[in-house]
JSON list of C-alpha atoms and ligand atoms in Angstrom, two decimals:
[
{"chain": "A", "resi": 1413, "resn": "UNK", "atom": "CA", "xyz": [25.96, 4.47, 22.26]},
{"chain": "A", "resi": 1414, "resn": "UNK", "atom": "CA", "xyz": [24.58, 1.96, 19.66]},
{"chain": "A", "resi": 1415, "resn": "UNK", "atom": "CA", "xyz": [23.30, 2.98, 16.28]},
{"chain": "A", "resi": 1416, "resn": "UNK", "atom": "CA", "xyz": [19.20, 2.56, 17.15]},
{"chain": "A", "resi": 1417, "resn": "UNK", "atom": "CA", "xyz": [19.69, 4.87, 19.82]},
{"chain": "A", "resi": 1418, "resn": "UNK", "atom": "CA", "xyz": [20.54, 7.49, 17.74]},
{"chain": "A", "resi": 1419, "resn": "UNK", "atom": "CA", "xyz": [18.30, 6.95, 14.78]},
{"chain": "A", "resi": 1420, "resn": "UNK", "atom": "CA", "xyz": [15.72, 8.81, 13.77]},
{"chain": "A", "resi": 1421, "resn": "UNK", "atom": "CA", "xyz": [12.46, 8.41, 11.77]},
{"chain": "A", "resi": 1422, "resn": "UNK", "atom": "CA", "xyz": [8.49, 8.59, 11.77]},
{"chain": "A", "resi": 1423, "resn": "UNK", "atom": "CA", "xyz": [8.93, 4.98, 13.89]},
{"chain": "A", "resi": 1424, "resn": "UNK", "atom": "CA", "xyz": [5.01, 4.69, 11.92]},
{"chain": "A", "resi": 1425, "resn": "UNK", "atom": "CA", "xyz": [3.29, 1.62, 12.43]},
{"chain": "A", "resi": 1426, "resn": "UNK", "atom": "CA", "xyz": [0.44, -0.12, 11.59]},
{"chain": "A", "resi": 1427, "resn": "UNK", "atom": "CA", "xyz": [-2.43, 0.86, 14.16]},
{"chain": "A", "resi": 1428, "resn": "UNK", "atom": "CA", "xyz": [-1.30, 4.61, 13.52]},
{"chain": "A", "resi": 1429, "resn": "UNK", "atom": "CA", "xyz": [-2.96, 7.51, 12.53]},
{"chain": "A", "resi": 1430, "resn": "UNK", "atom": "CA", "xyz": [-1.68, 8.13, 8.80]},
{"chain": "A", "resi": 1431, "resn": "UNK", "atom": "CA", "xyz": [-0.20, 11.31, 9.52]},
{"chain": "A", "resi": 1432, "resn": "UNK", "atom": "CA", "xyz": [-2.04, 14.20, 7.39]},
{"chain": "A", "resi": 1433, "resn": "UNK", "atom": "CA", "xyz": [0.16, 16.74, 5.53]},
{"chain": "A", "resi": 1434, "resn": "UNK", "atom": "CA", "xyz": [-0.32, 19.50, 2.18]},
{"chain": "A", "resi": 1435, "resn": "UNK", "atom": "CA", "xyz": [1.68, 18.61, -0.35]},
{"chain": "A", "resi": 1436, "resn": "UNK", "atom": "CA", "xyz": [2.22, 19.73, -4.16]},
{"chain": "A", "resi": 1437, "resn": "UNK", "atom": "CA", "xyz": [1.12, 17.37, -6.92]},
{"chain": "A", "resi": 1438, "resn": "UNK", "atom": "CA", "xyz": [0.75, 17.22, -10.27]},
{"chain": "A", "resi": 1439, "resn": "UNK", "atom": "CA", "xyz": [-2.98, 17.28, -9.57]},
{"chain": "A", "resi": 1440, "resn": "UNK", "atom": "CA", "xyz": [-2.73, 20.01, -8.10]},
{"chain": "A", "resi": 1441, "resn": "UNK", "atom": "CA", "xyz": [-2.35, 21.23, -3.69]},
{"chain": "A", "resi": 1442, "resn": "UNK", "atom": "CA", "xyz": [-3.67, 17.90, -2.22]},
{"chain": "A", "resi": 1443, "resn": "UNK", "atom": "CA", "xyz": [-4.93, 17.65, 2.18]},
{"chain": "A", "resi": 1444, "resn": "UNK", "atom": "CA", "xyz": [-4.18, 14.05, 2.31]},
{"chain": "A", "resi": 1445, "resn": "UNK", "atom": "CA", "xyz": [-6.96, 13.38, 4.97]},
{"chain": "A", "resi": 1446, "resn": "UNK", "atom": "CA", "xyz": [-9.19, 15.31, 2.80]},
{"chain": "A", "resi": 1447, "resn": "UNK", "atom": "CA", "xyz": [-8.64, 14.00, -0.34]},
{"chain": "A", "resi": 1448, "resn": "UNK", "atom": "CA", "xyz": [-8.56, 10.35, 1.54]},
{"chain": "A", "resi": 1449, "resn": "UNK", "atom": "CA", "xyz": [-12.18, 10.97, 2.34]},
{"chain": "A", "resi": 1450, "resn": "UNK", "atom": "CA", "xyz": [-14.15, 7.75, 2.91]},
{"chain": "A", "resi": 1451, "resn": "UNK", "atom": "CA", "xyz": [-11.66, 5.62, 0.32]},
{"chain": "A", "resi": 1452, "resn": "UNK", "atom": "CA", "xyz": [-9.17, 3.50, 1.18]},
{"chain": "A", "resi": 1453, "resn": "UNK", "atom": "CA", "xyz": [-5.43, 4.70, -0.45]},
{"chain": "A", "resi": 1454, "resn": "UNK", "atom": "CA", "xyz": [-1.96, 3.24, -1.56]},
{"chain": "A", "resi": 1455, "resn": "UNK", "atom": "CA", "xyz": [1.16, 5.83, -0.86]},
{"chain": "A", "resi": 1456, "resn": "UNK", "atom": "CA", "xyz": [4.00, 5.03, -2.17]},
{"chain": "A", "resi": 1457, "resn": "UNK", "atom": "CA", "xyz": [7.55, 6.39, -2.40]},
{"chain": "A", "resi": 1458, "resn": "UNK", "atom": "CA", "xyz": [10.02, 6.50, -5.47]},
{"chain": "A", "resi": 1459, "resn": "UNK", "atom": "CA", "xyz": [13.60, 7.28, -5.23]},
{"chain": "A", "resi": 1460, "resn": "UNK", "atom": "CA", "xyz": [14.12, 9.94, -7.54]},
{"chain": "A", "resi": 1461, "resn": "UNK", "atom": "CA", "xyz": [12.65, 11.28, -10.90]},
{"chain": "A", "resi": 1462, "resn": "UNK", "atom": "CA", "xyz": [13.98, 9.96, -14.12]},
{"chain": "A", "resi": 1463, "resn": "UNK", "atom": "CA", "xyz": [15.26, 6.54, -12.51]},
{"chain": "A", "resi": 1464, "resn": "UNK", "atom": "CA", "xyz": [14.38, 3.45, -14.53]},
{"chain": "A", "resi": 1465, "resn": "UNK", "atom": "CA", "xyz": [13.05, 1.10, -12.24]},
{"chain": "A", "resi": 1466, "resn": "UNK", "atom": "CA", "xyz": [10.34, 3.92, -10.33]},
{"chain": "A", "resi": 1467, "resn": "UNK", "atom": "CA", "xyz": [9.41, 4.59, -14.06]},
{"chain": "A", "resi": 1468, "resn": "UNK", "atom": "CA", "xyz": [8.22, 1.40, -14.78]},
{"chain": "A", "resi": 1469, "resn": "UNK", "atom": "CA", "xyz": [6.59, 0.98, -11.49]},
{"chain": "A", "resi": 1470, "resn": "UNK", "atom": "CA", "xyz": [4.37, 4.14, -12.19]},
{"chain": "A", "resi": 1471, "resn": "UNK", "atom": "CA", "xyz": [3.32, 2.81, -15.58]},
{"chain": "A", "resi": 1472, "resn": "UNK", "atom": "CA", "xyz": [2.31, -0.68, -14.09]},
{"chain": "A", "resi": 1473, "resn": "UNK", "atom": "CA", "xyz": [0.38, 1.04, -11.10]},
{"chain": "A", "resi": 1474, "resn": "UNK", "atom": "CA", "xyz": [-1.21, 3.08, -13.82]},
{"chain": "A", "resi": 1475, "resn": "UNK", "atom": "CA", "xyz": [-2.26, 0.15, -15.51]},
{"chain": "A", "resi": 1476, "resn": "UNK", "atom": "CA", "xyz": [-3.69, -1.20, -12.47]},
{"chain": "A", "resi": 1477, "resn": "UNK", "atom": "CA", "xyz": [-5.95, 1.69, -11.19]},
{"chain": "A", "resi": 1478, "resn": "UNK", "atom": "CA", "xyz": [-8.72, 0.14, -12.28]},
{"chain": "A", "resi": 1479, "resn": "UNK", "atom": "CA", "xyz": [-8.77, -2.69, -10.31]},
{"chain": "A", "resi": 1480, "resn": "UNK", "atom": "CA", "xyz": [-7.84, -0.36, -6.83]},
{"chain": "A", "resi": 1481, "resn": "UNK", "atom": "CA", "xyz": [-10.90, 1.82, -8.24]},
{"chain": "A", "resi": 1482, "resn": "UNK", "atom": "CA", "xyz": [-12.95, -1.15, -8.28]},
{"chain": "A", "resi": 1483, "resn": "UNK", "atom": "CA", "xyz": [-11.29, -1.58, -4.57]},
{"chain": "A", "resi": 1484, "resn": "UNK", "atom": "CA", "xyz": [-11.85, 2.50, -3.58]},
{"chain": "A", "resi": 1485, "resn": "UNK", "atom": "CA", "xyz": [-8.83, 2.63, -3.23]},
{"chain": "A", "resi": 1486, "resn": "UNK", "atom": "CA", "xyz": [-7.43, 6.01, -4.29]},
{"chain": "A", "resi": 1487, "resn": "UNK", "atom": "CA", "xyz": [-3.53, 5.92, -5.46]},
{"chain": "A", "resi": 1488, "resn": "UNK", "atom": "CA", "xyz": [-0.97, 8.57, -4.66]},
{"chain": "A", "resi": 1489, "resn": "UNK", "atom": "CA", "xyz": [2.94, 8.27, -5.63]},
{"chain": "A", "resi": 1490, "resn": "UNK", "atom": "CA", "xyz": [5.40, 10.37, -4.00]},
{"chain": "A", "resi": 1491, "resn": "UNK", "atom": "CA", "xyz": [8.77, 11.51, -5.33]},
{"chain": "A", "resi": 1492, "resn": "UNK", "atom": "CA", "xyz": [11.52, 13.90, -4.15]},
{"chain": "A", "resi": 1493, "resn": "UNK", "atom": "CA", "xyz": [11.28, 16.28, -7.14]},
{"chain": "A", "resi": 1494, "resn": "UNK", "atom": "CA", "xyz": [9.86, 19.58, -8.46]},
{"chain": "A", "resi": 1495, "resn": "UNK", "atom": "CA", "xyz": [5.81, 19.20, -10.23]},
{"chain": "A", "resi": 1496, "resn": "UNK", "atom": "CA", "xyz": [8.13, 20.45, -13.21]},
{"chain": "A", "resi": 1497, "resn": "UNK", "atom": "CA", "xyz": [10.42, 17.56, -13.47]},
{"chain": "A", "resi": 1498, "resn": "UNK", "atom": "CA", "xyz": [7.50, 14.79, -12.81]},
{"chain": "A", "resi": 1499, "resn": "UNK", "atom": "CA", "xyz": [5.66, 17.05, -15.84]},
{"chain": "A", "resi": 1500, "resn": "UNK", "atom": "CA", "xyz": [8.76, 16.13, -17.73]},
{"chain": "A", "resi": 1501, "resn": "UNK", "atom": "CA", "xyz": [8.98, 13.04, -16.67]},
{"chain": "A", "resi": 1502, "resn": "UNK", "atom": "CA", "xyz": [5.07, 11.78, -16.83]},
{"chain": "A", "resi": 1503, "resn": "UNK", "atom": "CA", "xyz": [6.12, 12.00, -20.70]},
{"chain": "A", "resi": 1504, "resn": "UNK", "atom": "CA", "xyz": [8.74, 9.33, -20.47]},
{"chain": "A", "resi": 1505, "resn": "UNK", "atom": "CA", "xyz": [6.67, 7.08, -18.37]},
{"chain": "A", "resi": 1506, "resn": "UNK", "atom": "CA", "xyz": [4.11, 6.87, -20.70]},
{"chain": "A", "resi": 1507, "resn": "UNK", "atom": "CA", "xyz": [6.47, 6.25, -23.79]},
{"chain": "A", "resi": 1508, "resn": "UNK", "atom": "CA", "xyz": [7.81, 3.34, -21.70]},
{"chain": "A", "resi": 1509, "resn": "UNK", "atom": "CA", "xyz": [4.59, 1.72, -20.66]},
{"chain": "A", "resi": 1510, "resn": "UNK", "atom": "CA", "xyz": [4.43, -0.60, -23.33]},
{"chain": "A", "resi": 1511, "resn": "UNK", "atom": "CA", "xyz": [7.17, -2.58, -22.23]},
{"chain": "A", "resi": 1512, "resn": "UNK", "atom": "CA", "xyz": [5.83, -2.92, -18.78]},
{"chain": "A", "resi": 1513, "resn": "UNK", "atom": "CA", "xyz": [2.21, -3.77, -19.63]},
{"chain": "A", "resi": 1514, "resn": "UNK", "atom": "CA", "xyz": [1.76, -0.14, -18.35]},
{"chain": "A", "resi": 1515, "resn": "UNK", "atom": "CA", "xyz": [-0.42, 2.87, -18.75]},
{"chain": "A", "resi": 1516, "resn": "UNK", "atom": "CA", "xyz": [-0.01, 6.68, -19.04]},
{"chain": "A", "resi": 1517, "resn": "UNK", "atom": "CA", "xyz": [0.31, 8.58, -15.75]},
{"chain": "A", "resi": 1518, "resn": "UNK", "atom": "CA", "xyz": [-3.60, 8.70, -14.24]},
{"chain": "A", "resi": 1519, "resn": "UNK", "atom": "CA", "xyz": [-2.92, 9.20, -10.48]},
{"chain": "A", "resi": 1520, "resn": "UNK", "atom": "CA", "xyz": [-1.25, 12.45, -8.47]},
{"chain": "A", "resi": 1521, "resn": "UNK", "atom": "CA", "xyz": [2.38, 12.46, -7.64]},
{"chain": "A", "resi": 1522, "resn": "UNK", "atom": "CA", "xyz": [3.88, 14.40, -4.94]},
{"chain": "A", "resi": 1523, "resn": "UNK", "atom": "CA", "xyz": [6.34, 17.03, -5.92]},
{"chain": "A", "resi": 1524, "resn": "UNK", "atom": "CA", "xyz": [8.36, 16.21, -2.43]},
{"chain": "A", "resi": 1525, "resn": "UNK", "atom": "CA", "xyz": [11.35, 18.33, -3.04]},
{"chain": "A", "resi": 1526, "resn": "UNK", "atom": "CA", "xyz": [11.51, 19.62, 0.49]},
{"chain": "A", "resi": 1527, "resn": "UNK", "atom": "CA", "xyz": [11.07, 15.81, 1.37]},
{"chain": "A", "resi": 1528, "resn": "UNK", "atom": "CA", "xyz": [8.48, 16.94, 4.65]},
{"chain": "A", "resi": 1529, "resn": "UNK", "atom": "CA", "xyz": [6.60, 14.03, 3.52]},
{"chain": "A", "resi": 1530, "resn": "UNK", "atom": "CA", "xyz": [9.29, 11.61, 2.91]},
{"chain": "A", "resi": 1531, "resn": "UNK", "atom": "CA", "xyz": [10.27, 12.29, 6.31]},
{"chain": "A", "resi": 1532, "resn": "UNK", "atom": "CA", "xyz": [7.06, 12.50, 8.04]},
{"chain": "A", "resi": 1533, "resn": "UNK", "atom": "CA", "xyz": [6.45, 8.31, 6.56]},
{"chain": "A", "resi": 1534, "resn": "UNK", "atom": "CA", "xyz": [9.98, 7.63, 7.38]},
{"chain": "A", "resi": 1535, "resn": "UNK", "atom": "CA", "xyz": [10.69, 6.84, 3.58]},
{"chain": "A", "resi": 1536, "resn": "UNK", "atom": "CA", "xyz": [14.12, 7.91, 3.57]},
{"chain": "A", "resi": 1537, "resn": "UNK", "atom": "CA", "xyz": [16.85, 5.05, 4.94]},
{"chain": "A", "resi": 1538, "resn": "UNK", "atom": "CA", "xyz": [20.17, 6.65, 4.97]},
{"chain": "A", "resi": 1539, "resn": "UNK", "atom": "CA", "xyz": [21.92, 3.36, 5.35]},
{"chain": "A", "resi": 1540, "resn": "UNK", "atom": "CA", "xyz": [20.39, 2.35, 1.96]},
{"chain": "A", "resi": 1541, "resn": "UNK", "atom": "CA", "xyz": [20.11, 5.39, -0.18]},
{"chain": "A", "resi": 1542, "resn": "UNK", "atom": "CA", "xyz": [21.16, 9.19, 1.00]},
{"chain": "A", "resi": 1543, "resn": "UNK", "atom": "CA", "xyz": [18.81, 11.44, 1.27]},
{"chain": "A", "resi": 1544, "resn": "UNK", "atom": "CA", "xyz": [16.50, 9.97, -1.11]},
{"chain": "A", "resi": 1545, "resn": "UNK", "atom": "CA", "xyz": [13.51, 7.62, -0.66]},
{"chain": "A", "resi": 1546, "resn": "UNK", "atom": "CA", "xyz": [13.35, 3.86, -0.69]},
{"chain": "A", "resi": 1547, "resn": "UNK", "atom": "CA", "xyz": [10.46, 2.55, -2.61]},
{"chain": "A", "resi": 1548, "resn": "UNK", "atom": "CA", "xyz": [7.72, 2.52, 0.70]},
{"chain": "A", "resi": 1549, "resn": "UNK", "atom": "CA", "xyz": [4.22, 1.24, 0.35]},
{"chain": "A", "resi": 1550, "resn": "UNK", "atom": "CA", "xyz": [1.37, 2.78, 2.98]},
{"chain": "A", "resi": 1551, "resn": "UNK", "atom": "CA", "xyz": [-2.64, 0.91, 2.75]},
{"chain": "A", "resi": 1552, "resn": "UNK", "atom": "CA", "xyz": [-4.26, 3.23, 4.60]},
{"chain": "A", "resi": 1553, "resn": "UNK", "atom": "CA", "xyz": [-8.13, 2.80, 5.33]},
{"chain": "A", "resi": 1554, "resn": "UNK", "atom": "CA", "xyz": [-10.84, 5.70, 5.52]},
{"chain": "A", "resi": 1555, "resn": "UNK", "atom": "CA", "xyz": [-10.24, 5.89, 9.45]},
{"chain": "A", "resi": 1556, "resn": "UNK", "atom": "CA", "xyz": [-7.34, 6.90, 8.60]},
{"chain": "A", "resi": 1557, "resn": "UNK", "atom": "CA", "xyz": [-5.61, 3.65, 10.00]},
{"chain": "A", "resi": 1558, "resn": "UNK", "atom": "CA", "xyz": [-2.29, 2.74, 8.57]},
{"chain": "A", "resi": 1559, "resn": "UNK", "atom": "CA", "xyz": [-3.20, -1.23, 8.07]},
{"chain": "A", "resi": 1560, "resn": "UNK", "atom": "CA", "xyz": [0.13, -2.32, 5.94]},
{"chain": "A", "resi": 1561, "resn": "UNK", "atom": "CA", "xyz": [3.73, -0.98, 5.77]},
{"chain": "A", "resi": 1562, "resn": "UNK", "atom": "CA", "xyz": [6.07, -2.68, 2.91]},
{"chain": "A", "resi": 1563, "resn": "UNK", "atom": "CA", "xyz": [9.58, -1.67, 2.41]},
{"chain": "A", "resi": 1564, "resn": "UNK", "atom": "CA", "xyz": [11.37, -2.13, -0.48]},
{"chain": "A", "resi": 1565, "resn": "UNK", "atom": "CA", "xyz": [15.11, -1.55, -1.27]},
{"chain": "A", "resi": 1566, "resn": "UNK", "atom": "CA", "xyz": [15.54, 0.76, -4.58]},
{"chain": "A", "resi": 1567, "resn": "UNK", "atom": "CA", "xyz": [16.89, -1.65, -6.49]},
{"chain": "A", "resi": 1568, "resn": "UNK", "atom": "CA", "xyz": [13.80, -4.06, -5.88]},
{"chain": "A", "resi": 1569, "resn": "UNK", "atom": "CA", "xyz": [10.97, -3.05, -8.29]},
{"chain": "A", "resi": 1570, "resn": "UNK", "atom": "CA", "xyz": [7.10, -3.96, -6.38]},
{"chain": "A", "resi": 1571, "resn": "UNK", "atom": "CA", "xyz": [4.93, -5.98, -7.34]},
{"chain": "A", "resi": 1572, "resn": "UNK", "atom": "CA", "xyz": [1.27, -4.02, -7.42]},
{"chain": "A", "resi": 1573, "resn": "UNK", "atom": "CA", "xyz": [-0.59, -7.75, -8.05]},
{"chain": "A", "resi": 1574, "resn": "UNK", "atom": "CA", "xyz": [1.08, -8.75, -4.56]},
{"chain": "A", "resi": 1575, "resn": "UNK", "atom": "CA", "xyz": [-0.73, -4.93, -3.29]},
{"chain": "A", "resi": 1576, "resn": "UNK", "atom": "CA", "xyz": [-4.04, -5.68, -5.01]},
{"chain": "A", "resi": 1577, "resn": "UNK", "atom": "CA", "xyz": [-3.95, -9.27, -3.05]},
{"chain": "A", "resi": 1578, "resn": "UNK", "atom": "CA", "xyz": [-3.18, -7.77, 0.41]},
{"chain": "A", "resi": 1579, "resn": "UNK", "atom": "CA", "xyz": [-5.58, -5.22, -0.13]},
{"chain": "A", "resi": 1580, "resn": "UNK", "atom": "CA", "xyz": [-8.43, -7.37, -0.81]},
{"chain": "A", "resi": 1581, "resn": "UNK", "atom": "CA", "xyz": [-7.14, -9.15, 2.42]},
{"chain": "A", "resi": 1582, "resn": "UNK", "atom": "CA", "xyz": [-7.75, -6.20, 4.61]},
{"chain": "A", "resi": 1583, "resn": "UNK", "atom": "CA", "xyz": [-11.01, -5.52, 3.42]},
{"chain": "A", "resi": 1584, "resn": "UNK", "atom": "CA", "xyz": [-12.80, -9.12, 4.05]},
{"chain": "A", "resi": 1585, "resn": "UNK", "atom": "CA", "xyz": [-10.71, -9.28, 7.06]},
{"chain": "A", "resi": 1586, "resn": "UNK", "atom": "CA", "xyz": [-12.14, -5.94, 7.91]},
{"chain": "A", "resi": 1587, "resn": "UNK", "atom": "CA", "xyz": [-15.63, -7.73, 6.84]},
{"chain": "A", "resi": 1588, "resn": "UNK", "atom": "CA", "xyz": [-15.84, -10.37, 8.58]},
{"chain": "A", "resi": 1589, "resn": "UNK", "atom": "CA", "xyz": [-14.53, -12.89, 11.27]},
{"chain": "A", "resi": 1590, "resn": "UNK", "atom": "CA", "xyz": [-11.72, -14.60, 8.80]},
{"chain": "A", "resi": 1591, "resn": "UNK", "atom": "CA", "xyz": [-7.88, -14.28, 8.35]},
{"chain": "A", "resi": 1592, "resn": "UNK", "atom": "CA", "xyz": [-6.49, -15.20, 5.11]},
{"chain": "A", "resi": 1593, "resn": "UNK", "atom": "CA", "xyz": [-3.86, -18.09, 4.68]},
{"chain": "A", "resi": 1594, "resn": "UNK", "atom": "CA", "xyz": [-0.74, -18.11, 2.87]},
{"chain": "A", "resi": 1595, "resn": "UNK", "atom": "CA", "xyz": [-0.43, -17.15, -1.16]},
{"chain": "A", "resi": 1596, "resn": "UNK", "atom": "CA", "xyz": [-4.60, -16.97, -0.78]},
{"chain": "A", "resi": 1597, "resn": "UNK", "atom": "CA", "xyz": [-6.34, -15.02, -3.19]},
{"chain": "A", "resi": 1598, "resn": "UNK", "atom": "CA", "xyz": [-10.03, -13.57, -3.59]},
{"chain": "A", "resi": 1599, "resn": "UNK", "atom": "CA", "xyz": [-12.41, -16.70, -3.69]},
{"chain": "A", "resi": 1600, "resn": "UNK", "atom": "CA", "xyz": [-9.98, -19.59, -1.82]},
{"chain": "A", "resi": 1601, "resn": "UNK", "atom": "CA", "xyz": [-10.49, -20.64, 1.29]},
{"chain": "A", "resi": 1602, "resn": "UNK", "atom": "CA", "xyz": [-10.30, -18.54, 4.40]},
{"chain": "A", "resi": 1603, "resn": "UNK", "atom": "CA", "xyz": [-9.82, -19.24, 7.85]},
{"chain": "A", "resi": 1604, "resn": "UNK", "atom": "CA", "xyz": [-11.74, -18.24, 11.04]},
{"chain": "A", "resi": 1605, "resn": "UNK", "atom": "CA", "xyz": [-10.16, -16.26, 13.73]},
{"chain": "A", "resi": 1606, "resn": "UNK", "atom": "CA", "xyz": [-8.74, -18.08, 16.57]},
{"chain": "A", "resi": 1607, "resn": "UNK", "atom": "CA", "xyz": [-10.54, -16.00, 18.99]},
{"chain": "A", "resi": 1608, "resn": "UNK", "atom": "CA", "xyz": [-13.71, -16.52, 17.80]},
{"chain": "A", "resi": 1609, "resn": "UNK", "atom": "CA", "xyz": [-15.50, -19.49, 19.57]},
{"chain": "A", "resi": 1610, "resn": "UNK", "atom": "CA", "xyz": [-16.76, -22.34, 17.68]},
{"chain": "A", "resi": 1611, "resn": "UNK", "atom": "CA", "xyz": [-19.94, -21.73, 19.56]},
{"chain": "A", "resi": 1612, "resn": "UNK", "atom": "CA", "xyz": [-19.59, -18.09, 18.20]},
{"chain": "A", "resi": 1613, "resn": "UNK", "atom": "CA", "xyz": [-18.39, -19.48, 14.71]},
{"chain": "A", "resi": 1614, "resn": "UNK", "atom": "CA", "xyz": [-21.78, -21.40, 14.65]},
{"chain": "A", "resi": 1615, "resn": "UNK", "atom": "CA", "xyz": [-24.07, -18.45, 13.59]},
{"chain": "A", "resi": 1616, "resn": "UNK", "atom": "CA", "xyz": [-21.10, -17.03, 11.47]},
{"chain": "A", "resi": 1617, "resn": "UNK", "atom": "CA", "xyz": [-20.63, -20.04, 9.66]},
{"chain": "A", "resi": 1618, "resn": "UNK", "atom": "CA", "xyz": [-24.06, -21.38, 9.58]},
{"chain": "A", "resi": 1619, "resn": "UNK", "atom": "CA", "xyz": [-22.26, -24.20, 6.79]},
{"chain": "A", "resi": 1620, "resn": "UNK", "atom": "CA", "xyz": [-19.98, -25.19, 9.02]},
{"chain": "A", "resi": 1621, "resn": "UNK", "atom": "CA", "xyz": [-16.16, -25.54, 8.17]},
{"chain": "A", "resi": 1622, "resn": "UNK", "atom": "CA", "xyz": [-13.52, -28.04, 7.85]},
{"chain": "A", "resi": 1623, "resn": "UNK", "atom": "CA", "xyz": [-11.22, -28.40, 10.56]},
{"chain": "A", "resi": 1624, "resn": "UNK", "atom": "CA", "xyz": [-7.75, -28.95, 10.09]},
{"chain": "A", "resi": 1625, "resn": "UNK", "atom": "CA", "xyz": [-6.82, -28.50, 13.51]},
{"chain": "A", "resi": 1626, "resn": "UNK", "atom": "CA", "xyz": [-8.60, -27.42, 16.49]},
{"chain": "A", "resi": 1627, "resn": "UNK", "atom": "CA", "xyz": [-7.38, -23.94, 15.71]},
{"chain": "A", "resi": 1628, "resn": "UNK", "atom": "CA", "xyz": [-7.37, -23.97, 11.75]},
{"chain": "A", "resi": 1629, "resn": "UNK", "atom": "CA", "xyz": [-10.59, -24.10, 10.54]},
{"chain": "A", "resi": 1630, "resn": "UNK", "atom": "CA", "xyz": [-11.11, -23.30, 6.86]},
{"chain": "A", "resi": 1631, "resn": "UNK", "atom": "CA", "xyz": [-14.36, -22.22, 5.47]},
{"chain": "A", "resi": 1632, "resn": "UNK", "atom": "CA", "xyz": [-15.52, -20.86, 1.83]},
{"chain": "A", "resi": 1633, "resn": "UNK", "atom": "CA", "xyz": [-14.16, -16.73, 1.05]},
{"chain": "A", "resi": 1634, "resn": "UNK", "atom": "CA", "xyz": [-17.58, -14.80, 3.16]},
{"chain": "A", "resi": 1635, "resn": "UNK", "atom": "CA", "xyz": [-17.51, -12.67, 0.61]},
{"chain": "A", "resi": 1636, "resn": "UNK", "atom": "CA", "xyz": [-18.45, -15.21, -2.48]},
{"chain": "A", "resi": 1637, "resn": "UNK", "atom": "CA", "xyz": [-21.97, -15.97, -1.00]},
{"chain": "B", "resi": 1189, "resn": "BEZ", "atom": "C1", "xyz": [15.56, 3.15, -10.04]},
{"chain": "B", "resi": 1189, "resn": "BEZ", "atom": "O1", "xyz": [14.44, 3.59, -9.85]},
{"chain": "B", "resi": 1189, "resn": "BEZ", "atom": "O2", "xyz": [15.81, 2.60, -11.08]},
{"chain": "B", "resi": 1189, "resn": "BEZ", "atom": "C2", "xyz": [16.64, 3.23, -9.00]},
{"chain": "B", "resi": 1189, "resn": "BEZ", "atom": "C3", "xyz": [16.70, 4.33, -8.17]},
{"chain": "B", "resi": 1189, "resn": "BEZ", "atom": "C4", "xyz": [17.73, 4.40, -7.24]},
{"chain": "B", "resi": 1189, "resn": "BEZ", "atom": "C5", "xyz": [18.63, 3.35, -7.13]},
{"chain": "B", "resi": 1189, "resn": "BEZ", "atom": "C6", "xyz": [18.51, 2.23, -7.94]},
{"chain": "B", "resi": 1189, "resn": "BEZ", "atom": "C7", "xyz": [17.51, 2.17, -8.88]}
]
């Protein structure tokens, strides 16, 4: 029997209903779906407490919430230890944020010792790290709606500037009748969906919009008007 047969996992995908669990933070019990409410949120997974590269990752997301406030975008990190060790541990990734143009610890981390959650996103790849997570990165949207899925090896720290890009993708593509092109960011061009008629496009795109080819046609980011 091959290999994919046999393996196991949440098999999520974008489309999907974010799964909704209780978990342990160091905010306190959290209902994901409840806490969610009518924001948008970024789960992610860590390895392990206490590992250098997750550390610096928290500090930079830290750093960052802000700008995913500014997005409603709630955060929530996950990690398969005790809400004692990431106590512990909050302490060291504050004393290292500095390096990592970072901040203290301002968003709830899972305490995922029993790793139900871990398994319930599918964070844990046994063929890259056993029994712990790889670094997994969920945009979920207030429906609920899992809308990206990055996976990351552990040795591989994220980039959360890449996350704040893709997010502001999804919401003007949720917006309005554009995709975005390659390495875009908020105020370059966009594009028009190929399904959408250039009859259709008309009272969209009152301005019109320059057309590369028949099916890439670029006009200015909708939401700069
Ligand atoms: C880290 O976070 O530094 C790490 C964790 C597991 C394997 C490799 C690196």
């Amino acid at each position: 029997m091959f290999n994919f047969f046999k393996r196991k996992g949440s098999g999520l995908r974008i489309g999907d209903t974010a799964p909704d669990f209780e978990a342990e933070t160091t905010q306190g019990k959290i209902k994901f779906h409840e806490w969610l409410g009518d924001s948008y949120a970024l789960l992610f997974s860590h390895p392990k407490d206490f590992t250098p590269v997750c550390s610096t990752e928290l500090s930079r997301t830290a750093a960052l919430k802000p700008e995913f406030d500014k997005r409603n975008t709630k955060i929530m990190g996950l990690s398969v230890d005790s809400v004692g060790d990431h106590a512990t541990w909050e302490t060291d990734i504050g004393d290292v944020a500095k390096h990592f143009n970072g901040a203290a610890l301002n968003f709830p981390l899972i305490a995922d010792n029993d790793k139900k959650v871990a398994q319930l996103y599918g964070m844990i790849h046994p063929g890259e790290l056993d029994n712990l997570t790889i670094r997994s990165v969920f945009i979920i949207a207030p429906d609920k709606k899992i809308k990206l899925i990055m996976t990351y090896p552990a040795s591989t720290g994220r980039n959360f500037l890449e996350i704040l890009r893709a997010l502001d993708s999804i919401q003007l593509t949720a917006k309005h009748k554009v995709a975005t092109p390659v390495d875009w960011k908020q105020g370059d061009d966009c594009i028009i969906v190929p399904n959408l008629s250039d009859d259709d496009a008309k009272s969209l795109f009152p301005n019109g919009w320059n057309t590369l080819k028949s099916y890439l046609r670029l006009v200015p980011d909708p939401s700069k008007k």
